[in-house]
Backbone as a chain_set.jsonl record, in Angstrom:
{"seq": "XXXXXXXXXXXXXXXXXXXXXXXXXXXXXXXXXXXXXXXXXXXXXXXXXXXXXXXXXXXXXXXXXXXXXXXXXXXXXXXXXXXXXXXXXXXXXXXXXXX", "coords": {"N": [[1.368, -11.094, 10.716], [0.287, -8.296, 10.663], [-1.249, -8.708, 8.316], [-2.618, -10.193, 8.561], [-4.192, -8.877, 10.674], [-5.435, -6.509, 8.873], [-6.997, -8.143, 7.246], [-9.089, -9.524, 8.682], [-10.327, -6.865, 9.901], [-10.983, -5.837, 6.967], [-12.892, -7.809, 6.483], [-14.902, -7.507, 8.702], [-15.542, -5.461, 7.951], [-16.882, -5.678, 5.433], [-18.924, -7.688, 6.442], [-21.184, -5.72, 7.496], [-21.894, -4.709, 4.813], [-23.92, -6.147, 3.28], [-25.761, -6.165, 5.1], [-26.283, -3.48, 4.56], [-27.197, -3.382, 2.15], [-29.477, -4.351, 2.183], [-31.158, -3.364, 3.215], [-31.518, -1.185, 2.185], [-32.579, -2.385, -0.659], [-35.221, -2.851, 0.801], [-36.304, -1.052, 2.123], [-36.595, 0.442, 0.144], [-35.854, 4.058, -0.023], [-34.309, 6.731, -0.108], [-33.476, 8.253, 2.134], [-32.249, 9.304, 5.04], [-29.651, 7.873, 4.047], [-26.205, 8.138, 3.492], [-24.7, 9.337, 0.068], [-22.373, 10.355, -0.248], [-20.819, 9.366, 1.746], [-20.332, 7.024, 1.559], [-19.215, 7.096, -1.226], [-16.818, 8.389, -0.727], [-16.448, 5.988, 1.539], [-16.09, 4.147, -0.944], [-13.676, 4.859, -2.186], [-11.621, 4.578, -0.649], [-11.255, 2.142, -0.093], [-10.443, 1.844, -2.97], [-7.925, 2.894, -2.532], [-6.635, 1.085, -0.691], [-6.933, -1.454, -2.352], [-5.157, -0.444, -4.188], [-3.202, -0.14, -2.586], [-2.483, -2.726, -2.004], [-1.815, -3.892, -4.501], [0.53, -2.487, -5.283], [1.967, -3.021, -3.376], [2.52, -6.137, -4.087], [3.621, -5.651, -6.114], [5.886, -4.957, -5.473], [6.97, -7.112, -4.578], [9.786, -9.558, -3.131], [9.659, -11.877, -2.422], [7.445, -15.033, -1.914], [4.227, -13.988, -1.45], [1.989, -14.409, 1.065], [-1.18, -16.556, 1.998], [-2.592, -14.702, 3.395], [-2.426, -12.499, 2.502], [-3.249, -12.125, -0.167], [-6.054, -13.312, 0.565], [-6.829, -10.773, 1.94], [-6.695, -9.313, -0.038], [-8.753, -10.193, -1.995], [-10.99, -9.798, -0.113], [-11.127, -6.547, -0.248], [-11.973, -6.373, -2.898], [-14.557, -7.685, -2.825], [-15.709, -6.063, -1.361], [-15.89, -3.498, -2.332], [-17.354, -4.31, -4.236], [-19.937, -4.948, -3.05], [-20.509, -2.145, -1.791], [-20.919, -0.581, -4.471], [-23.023, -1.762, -5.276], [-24.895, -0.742, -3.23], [-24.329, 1.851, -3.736], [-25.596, 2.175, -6.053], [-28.467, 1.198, -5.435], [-29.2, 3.574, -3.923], [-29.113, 5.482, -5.773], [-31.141, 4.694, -7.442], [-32.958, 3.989, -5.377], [-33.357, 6.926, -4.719], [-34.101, 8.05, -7.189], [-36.828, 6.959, -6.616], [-37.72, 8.081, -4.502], [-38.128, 10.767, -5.513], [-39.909, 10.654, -7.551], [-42.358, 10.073, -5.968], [-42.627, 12.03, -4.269]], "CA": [[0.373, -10.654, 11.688], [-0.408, -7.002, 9.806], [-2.097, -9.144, 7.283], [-4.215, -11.187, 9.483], [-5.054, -7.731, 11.218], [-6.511, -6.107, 7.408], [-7.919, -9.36, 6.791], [-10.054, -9.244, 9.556], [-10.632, -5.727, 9.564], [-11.782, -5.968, 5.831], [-13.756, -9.033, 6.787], [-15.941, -7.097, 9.396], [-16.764, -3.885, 7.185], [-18.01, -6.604, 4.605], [-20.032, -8.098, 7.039], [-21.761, -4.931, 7.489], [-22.709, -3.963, 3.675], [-24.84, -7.058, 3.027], [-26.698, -5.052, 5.992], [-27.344, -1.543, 4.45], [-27.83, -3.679, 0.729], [-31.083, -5.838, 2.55], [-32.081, -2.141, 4.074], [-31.664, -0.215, 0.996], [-33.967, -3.103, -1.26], [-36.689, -3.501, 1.696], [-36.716, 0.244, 2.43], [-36.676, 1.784, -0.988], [-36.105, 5.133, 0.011], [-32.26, 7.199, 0.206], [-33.564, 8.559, 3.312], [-31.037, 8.538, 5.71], [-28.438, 7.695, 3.496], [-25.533, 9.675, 2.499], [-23.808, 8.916, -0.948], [-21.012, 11.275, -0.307], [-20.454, 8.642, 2.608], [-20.309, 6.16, 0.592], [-18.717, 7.284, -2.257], [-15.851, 7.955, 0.585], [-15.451, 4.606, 1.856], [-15.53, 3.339, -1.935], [-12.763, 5.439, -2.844], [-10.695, 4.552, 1.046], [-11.379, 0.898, -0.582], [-9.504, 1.677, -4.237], [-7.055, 3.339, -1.893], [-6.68, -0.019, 0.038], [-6.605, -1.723, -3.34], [-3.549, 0.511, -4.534], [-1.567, -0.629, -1.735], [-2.127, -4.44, -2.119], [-1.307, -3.539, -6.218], [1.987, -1.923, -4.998], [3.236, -4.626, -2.162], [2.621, -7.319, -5.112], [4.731, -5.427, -7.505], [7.533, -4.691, -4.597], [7.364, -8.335, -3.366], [10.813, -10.409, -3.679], [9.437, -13.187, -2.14], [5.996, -15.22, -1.951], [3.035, -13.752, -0.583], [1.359, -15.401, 2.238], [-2.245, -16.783, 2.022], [-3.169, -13.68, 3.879], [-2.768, -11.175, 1.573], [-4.993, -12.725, -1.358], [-7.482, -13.043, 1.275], [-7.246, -9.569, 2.16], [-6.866, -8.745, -1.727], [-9.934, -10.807, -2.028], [-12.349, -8.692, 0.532], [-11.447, -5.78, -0.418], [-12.469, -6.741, -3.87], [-16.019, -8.13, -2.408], [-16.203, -5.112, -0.539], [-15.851, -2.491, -3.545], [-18.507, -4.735, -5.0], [-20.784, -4.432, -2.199], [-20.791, -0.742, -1.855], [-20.985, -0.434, -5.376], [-24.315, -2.163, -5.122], [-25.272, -0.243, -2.586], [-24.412, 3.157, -4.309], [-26.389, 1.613, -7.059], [-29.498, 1.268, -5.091], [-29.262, 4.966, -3.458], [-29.638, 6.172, -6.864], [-32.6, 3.856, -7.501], [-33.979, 5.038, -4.543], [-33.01, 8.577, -5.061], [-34.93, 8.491, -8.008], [-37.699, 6.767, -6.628], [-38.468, 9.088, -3.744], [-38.577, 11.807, -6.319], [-41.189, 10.296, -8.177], [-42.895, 9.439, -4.925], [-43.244, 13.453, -4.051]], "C": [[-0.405, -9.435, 11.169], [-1.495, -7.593, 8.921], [-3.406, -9.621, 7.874], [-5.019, -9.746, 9.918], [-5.905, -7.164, 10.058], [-7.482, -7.137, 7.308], [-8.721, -9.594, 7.542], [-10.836, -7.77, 9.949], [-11.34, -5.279, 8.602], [-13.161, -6.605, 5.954], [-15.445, -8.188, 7.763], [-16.732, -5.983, 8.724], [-17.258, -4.835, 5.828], [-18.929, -7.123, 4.966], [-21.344, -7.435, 6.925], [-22.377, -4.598, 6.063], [-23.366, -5.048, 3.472], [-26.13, -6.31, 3.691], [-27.522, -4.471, 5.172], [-27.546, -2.327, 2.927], [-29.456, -4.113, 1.152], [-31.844, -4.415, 2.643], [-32.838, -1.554, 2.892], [-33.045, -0.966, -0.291], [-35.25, -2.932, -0.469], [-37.358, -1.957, 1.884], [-37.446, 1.043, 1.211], [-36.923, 3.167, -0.983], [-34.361, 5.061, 0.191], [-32.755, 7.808, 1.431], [-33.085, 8.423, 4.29], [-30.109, 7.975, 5.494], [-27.539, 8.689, 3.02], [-24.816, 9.245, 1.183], [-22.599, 9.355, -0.932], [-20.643, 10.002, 0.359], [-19.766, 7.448, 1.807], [-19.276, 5.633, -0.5], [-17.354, 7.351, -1.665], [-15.014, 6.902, 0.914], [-15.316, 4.025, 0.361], [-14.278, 3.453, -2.333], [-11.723, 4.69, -1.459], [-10.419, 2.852, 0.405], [-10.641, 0.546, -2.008], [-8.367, 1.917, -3.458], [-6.005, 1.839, -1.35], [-5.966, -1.178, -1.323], [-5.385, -1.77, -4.23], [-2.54, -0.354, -4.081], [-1.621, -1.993, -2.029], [-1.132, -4.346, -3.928], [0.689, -3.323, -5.955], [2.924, -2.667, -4.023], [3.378, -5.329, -3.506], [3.43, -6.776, -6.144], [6.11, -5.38, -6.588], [7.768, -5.921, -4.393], [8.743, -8.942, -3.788], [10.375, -11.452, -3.42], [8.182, -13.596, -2.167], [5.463, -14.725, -1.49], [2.663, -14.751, 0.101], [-0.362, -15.18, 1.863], [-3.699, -15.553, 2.273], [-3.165, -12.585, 2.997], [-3.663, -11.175, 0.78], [-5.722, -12.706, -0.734], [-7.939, -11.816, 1.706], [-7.53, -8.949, 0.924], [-8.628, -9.161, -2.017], [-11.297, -9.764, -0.781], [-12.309, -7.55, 0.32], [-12.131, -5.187, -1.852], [-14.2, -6.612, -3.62], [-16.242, -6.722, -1.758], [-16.237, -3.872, -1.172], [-16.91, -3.352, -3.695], [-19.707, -4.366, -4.489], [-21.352, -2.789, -2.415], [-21.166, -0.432, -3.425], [-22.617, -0.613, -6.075], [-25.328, -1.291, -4.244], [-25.488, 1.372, -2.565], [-25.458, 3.136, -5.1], [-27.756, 1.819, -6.669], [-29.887, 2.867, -4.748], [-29.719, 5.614, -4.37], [-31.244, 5.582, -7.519], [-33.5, 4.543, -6.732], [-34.494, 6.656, -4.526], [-34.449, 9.098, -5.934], [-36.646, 7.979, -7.829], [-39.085, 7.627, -5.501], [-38.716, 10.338, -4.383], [-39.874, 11.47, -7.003], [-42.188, 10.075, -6.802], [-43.761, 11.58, -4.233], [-42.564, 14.645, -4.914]], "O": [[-1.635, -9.467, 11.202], [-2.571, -7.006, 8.801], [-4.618, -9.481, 7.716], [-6.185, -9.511, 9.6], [-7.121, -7.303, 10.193], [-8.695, -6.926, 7.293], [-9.583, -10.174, 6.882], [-12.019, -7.811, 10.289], [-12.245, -4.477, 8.835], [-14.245, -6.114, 5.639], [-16.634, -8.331, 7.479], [-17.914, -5.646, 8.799], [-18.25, -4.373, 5.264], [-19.902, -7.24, 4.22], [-22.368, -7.978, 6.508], [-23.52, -4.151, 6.147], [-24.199, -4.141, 3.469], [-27.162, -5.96, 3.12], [-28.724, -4.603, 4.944], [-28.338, -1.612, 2.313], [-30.406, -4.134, 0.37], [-32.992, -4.3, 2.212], [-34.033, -1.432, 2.625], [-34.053, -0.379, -0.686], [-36.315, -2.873, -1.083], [-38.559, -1.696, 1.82], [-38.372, 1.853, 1.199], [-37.845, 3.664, -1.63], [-33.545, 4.171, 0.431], [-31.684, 7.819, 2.037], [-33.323, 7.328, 4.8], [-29.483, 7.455, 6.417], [-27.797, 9.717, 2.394], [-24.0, 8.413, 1.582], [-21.723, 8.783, -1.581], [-20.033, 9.283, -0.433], [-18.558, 7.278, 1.645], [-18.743, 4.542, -0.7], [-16.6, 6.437, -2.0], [-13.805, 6.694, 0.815], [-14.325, 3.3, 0.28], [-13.659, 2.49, -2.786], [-10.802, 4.132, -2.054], [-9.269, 2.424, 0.507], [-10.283, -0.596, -2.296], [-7.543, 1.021, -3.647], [-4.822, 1.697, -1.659], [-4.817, -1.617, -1.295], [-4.815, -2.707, -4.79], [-1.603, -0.974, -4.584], [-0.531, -2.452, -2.37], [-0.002, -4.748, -4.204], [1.674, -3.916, -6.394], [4.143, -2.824, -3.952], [4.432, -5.096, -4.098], [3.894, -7.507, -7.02], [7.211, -5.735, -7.008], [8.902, -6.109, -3.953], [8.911, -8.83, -5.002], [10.655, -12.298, -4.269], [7.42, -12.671, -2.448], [6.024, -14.618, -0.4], [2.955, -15.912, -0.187], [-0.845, -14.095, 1.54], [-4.848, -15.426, 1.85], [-4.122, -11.814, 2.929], [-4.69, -10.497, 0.808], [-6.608, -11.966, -1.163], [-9.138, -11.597, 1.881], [-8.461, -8.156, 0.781], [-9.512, -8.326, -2.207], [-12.354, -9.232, -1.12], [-13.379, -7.0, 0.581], [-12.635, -4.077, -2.021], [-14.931, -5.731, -4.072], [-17.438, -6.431, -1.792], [-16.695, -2.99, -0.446], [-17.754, -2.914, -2.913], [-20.505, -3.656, -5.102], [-22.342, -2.402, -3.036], [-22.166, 0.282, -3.352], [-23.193, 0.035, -6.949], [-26.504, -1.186, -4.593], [-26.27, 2.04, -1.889], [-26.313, 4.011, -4.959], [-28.406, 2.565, -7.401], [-30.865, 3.352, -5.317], [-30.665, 6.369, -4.148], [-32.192, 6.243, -7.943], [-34.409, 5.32, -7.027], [-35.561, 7.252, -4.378], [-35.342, 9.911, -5.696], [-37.549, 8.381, -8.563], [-40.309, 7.763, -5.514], [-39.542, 11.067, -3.834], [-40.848, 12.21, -6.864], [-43.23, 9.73, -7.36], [-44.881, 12.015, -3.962], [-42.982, 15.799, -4.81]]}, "num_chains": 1, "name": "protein.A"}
């Protein structure tokens, strides 16, 4: 049941960065973005990472379906943000040139 709960939990804050990636291309400005923020949840997301790393080395027995799937979004969801840091700096640099 814990698993299903991450795995849905993961699932919804992935939902969300597709979001601020569409914003961040269409907008092209960091305006209203924070990177610290960011940089934050990426790190809360290796954190997250860690622990799946460290069950899978403790496990005696099989994993359940649910974990890989949670292993799996939080994967996609480092990627995301990662993309999304990516752009900030794009932008960053483009509102500098801009004034």
């Amino acid at each position: 049941m814990t698993d299903l709960l991450e795995a849905l939990m993961i699932l919804c804050f992935g939902l969300s960065w597709p979001i601020s990636i569409r914003k961040s291309l269409v907008s092209r400005t960091a305006k209203g973005k924070s990177v610290f923020f960011e940089v934050f949840i990426w790190i809360g997301y290796v954190f997250g990472i860690a622990r799946k790393c460290i069950l899978f080395s403790q496990a005696t027995g099989p994993l359940g379906w649910l974990f890989y799937l949670a292993w799996f979004f939080y994967v996609l969801n480092i990627l995301e943000i990662s993309v999304d840091i990516g752009l900030y700096v794009r932008n960053s640099r483009l509102d500098a040139a801009r004034g």
